[in-house]
Amino acid sequence: MDGKAGDPSLAEAVTALATAATTTTTAADTINATVNALNAAATTMTAASGTLNAAADTLNAASRAGNAEALTRLAEIDDLLARAAPAPAIDPPPPAAQLPGYTRSTEASSARVTAIAASNADRRRPNRST
């Protein structure tokens, strides 16, 4: 390439530069379109965030109102309980020795049954059905 007009290599270089410029312009247009789409999405998300925040504020207000109502009801229940008559005392059951049919031999029989059960627990046979 000698740089003279009409030189084919010079024309090829100019064509290559023009193609590169077109490719670069197309890439820039694509990037700009992507940035515009991202900006639009960000605007939509910001609007949605505002809507969600307003909904959250509404729910919080309803929750506070519900809590106030619950506290009012609890105060009413406490007041009713304070004014209610105390429950009658329940007498404890009598000792075993005062129960009808109880004798010292009953106590001894119970002790023997407990001892036999403990002894049998130590001598349990393995399950032979398997």
mmCIF file of C-alpha atoms in Angstrom:
data_model
loop_
_atom_site.group_PDB
_atom_site.id
_atom_site.type_symbol
_atom_site.label_atom_id
_atom_site.label_comp_id
_atom_site.label_asym_id
_atom_site.label_seq_id
_atom_site.Cartn_x
_atom_site.Cartn_y
_atom_site.Cartn_z
ATOM 1 C CA MET A 1 0.000 0.000 0.000
ATOM 2 C CA ASP A 2 1.569 3.227 -1.147
ATOM 3 C CA GLY A 3 -1.248 5.587 -0.056
ATOM 4 C CA LYS A 4 -2.106 6.899 -3.545
ATOM 5 C CA ALA A 5 -5.681 7.479 -4.657
ATOM 6 C CA GLY A 6 -7.117 4.455 -6.401
ATOM 7 C CA ASP A 7 -4.871 2.068 -4.473
ATOM 8 C CA PRO A 8 -6.983 -1.075 -3.797
ATOM 9 C CA SER A 9 -5.484 -1.659 -0.356
ATOM 10 C CA LEU A 10 -6.398 1.918 0.623
ATOM 11 C CA ALA A 11 -9.984 1.318 -0.525
ATOM 12 C CA GLU A 12 -10.093 -1.924 1.462
ATOM 13 C CA ALA A 13 -8.852 -0.103 4.558
ATOM 14 C CA VAL A 14 -11.501 2.613 4.167
ATOM 15 C CA THR A 15 -14.182 -0.039 3.682
ATOM 16 C CA ALA A 16 -12.958 -1.913 6.794
ATOM 17 C CA LEU A 17 -13.050 1.333 8.794
ATOM 18 C CA ALA A 18 -16.567 2.117 7.552
ATOM 19 C CA THR A 19 -17.707 -1.403 8.480
ATOM 20 C CA ALA A 20 -16.138 -1.065 11.919
ATOM 21 C CA ALA A 21 -17.826 2.307 12.412
ATOM 22 C CA THR A 22 -21.192 0.815 11.437
ATOM 23 C CA THR A 23 -20.676 -2.135 13.791
ATOM 24 C CA THR A 24 -19.683 0.225 16.596
ATOM 25 C CA THR A 25 -22.724 2.417 15.937
ATOM 26 C CA THR A 26 -25.002 -0.644 15.961
ATOM 27 C CA ALA A 27 -23.452 -1.827 19.221
ATOM 28 C CA ALA A 28 -23.904 1.641 20.730
ATOM 29 C CA ASP A 29 -27.543 1.668 19.622
ATOM 30 C CA THR A 30 -28.057 -1.746 21.228
ATOM 31 C CA ILE A 31 -26.438 -0.580 24.454
ATOM 32 C CA ASN A 32 -28.567 2.575 24.474
ATOM 33 C CA ALA A 33 -31.727 0.517 23.908
ATOM 34 C CA THR A 34 -30.722 -1.784 26.776
ATOM 35 C CA VAL A 35 -30.073 1.178 29.079
ATOM 36 C CA ASN A 36 -33.451 2.670 28.134
ATOM 37 C CA ALA A 37 -35.169 -0.637 28.872
ATOM 38 C CA LEU A 38 -33.390 -0.868 32.236
ATOM 39 C CA ASN A 39 -34.414 2.700 33.069
ATOM 40 C CA ALA A 40 -38.022 1.897 32.211
ATOM 41 C CA ALA A 41 -37.871 -1.223 34.390
ATOM 42 C CA ALA A 42 -36.397 0.807 37.247
ATOM 43 C CA THR A 43 -39.217 3.346 36.915
ATOM 44 C CA THR A 44 -41.780 0.531 36.999
ATOM 45 C CA MET A 45 -40.099 -1.024 40.034
ATOM 46 C CA THR A 46 -40.050 2.320 41.814
ATOM 47 C CA ALA A 47 -43.764 2.749 41.180
ATOM 48 C CA ALA A 48 -44.436 -0.805 42.364
ATOM 49 C CA SER A 49 -42.355 -0.157 45.474
ATOM 50 C CA GLY A 50 -44.447 2.901 46.236
ATOM 51 C CA THR A 51 -47.626 0.839 45.845
ATOM 52 C CA LEU A 52 -46.253 -1.895 48.099
ATOM 53 C CA ASN A 53 -45.201 0.652 50.718
ATOM 54 C CA ALA A 54 -48.697 2.153 50.700
ATOM 55 C CA ALA A 55 -50.189 -1.339 51.115
ATOM 56 C CA ALA A 56 -47.787 -2.046 53.993
ATOM 57 C CA ASP A 57 -48.805 1.216 55.665
ATOM 58 C CA THR A 58 -52.470 0.222 55.343
ATOM 59 C CA LEU A 59 -51.781 -3.230 56.832
ATOM 60 C CA ASN A 60 -49.774 -1.721 59.679
ATOM 61 C CA ALA A 61 -52.601 0.690 60.476
ATOM 62 C CA ALA A 62 -55.095 -2.193 60.468
ATOM 63 C CA SER A 63 -52.785 -4.212 62.711
ATOM 64 C CA ARG A 64 -52.466 -1.337 65.170
ATOM 65 C CA ALA A 65 -56.253 -0.961 65.214
ATOM 66 C CA GLY A 66 -56.639 -4.711 65.780
ATOM 67 C CA ASN A 67 -54.078 -4.619 68.570
ATOM 68 C CA ALA A 68 -55.887 -1.724 70.231
ATOM 69 C CA GLU A 69 -59.177 -3.648 69.993
ATOM 70 C CA ALA A 70 -57.552 -6.765 71.483
ATOM 71 C CA LEU A 71 -56.065 -4.733 74.349
ATOM 72 C CA THR A 72 -59.491 -3.219 75.033
ATOM 73 C CA ARG A 73 -61.080 -6.686 75.128
ATOM 74 C CA LEU A 74 -58.332 -7.989 77.423
ATOM 75 C CA ALA A 75 -58.898 -5.060 79.794
ATOM 76 C CA GLU A 76 -62.628 -5.867 79.826
ATOM 77 C CA ILE A 77 -61.898 -9.528 80.611
ATOM 78 C CA ASP A 78 -59.494 -8.536 83.394
ATOM 79 C CA ASP A 79 -62.188 -6.268 84.854
ATOM 80 C CA LEU A 80 -64.777 -9.072 84.729
ATOM 81 C CA LEU A 81 -62.351 -11.499 86.378
ATOM 82 C CA ALA A 82 -61.554 -8.984 89.115
ATOM 83 C CA ARG A 83 -65.266 -8.547 89.874
ATOM 84 C CA ALA A 84 -66.088 -12.269 89.750
ATOM 85 C CA ALA A 85 -66.544 -14.186 92.986
ATOM 86 C CA PRO A 86 -63.579 -16.331 93.935
ATOM 87 C CA ALA A 87 -63.907 -20.021 93.153
ATOM 88 C CA PRO A 88 -64.797 -22.236 96.120
ATOM 89 C CA ALA A 89 -61.908 -24.114 97.663
ATOM 90 C CA ILE A 90 -61.696 -27.804 96.828
ATOM 91 C CA ASP A 91 -60.921 -30.096 99.721
ATOM 92 C CA PRO A 92 -57.989 -32.439 99.133
ATOM 93 C CA PRO A 93 -58.778 -36.152 98.984
ATOM 94 C CA PRO A 94 -58.454 -38.092 102.254
ATOM 95 C CA PRO A 95 -55.303 -40.116 102.930
ATOM 96 C CA ALA A 96 -55.386 -43.710 101.665
ATOM 97 C CA ALA A 97 -55.826 -45.065 105.191
ATOM 98 C CA GLN A 98 -59.207 -43.313 105.416
ATOM 99 C CA LEU A 99 -60.605 -44.720 102.169
ATOM 100 C CA PRO A 100 -63.358 -47.352 102.470
ATOM 101 C CA GLY A 101 -62.067 -50.924 102.128
ATOM 102 C CA TYR A 102 -58.465 -50.008 102.903
ATOM 103 C CA THR A 103 -56.560 -52.322 105.203
ATOM 104 C CA ARG A 104 -52.945 -52.948 105.976
ATOM 105 C CA SER A 105 -53.200 -56.214 104.048
ATOM 106 C CA THR A 106 -54.202 -54.194 100.951
ATOM 107 C CA GLU A 107 -51.007 -52.212 101.337
ATOM 108 C CA ALA A 108 -48.961 -55.407 101.678
ATOM 109 C CA SER A 109 -50.635 -56.934 98.610
ATOM 110 C CA SER A 110 -49.816 -53.852 96.578
ATOM 111 C CA ALA A 111 -46.175 -54.055 97.638
ATOM 112 C CA ARG A 112 -46.006 -57.750 96.630
ATOM 113 C CA VAL A 113 -47.585 -57.048 93.222
ATOM 114 C CA THR A 114 -45.091 -54.240 92.621
ATOM 115 C CA ALA A 115 -42.164 -56.523 93.587
ATOM 116 C CA ILE A 116 -43.362 -59.331 91.304
ATOM 117 C CA ALA A 117 -43.802 -56.939 88.395
ATOM 118 C CA ALA A 118 -40.267 -55.606 88.881
ATOM 119 C CA SER A 119 -38.890 -59.147 89.055
ATOM 120 C CA ASN A 120 -40.723 -60.179 85.889
ATOM 121 C CA ALA A 121 -39.423 -57.144 84.035
ATOM 122 C CA ASP A 122 -35.878 -58.423 84.589
ATOM 123 C CA ARG A 123 -36.698 -61.916 83.226
ATOM 124 C CA ARG A 124 -38.601 -61.056 80.083
ATOM 125 C CA ARG A 125 -38.164 -63.602 77.334
ATOM 126 C CA PRO A 126 -37.200 -62.466 73.852
ATOM 127 C CA ASN A 127 -39.947 -62.518 71.253
ATOM 128 C CA ARG A 128 -39.725 -65.914 69.514
ATOM 129 C CA SER A 129 -42.260 -65.121 66.802
ATOM 130 C CA THR A 130 -39.566 -63.594 64.587
#
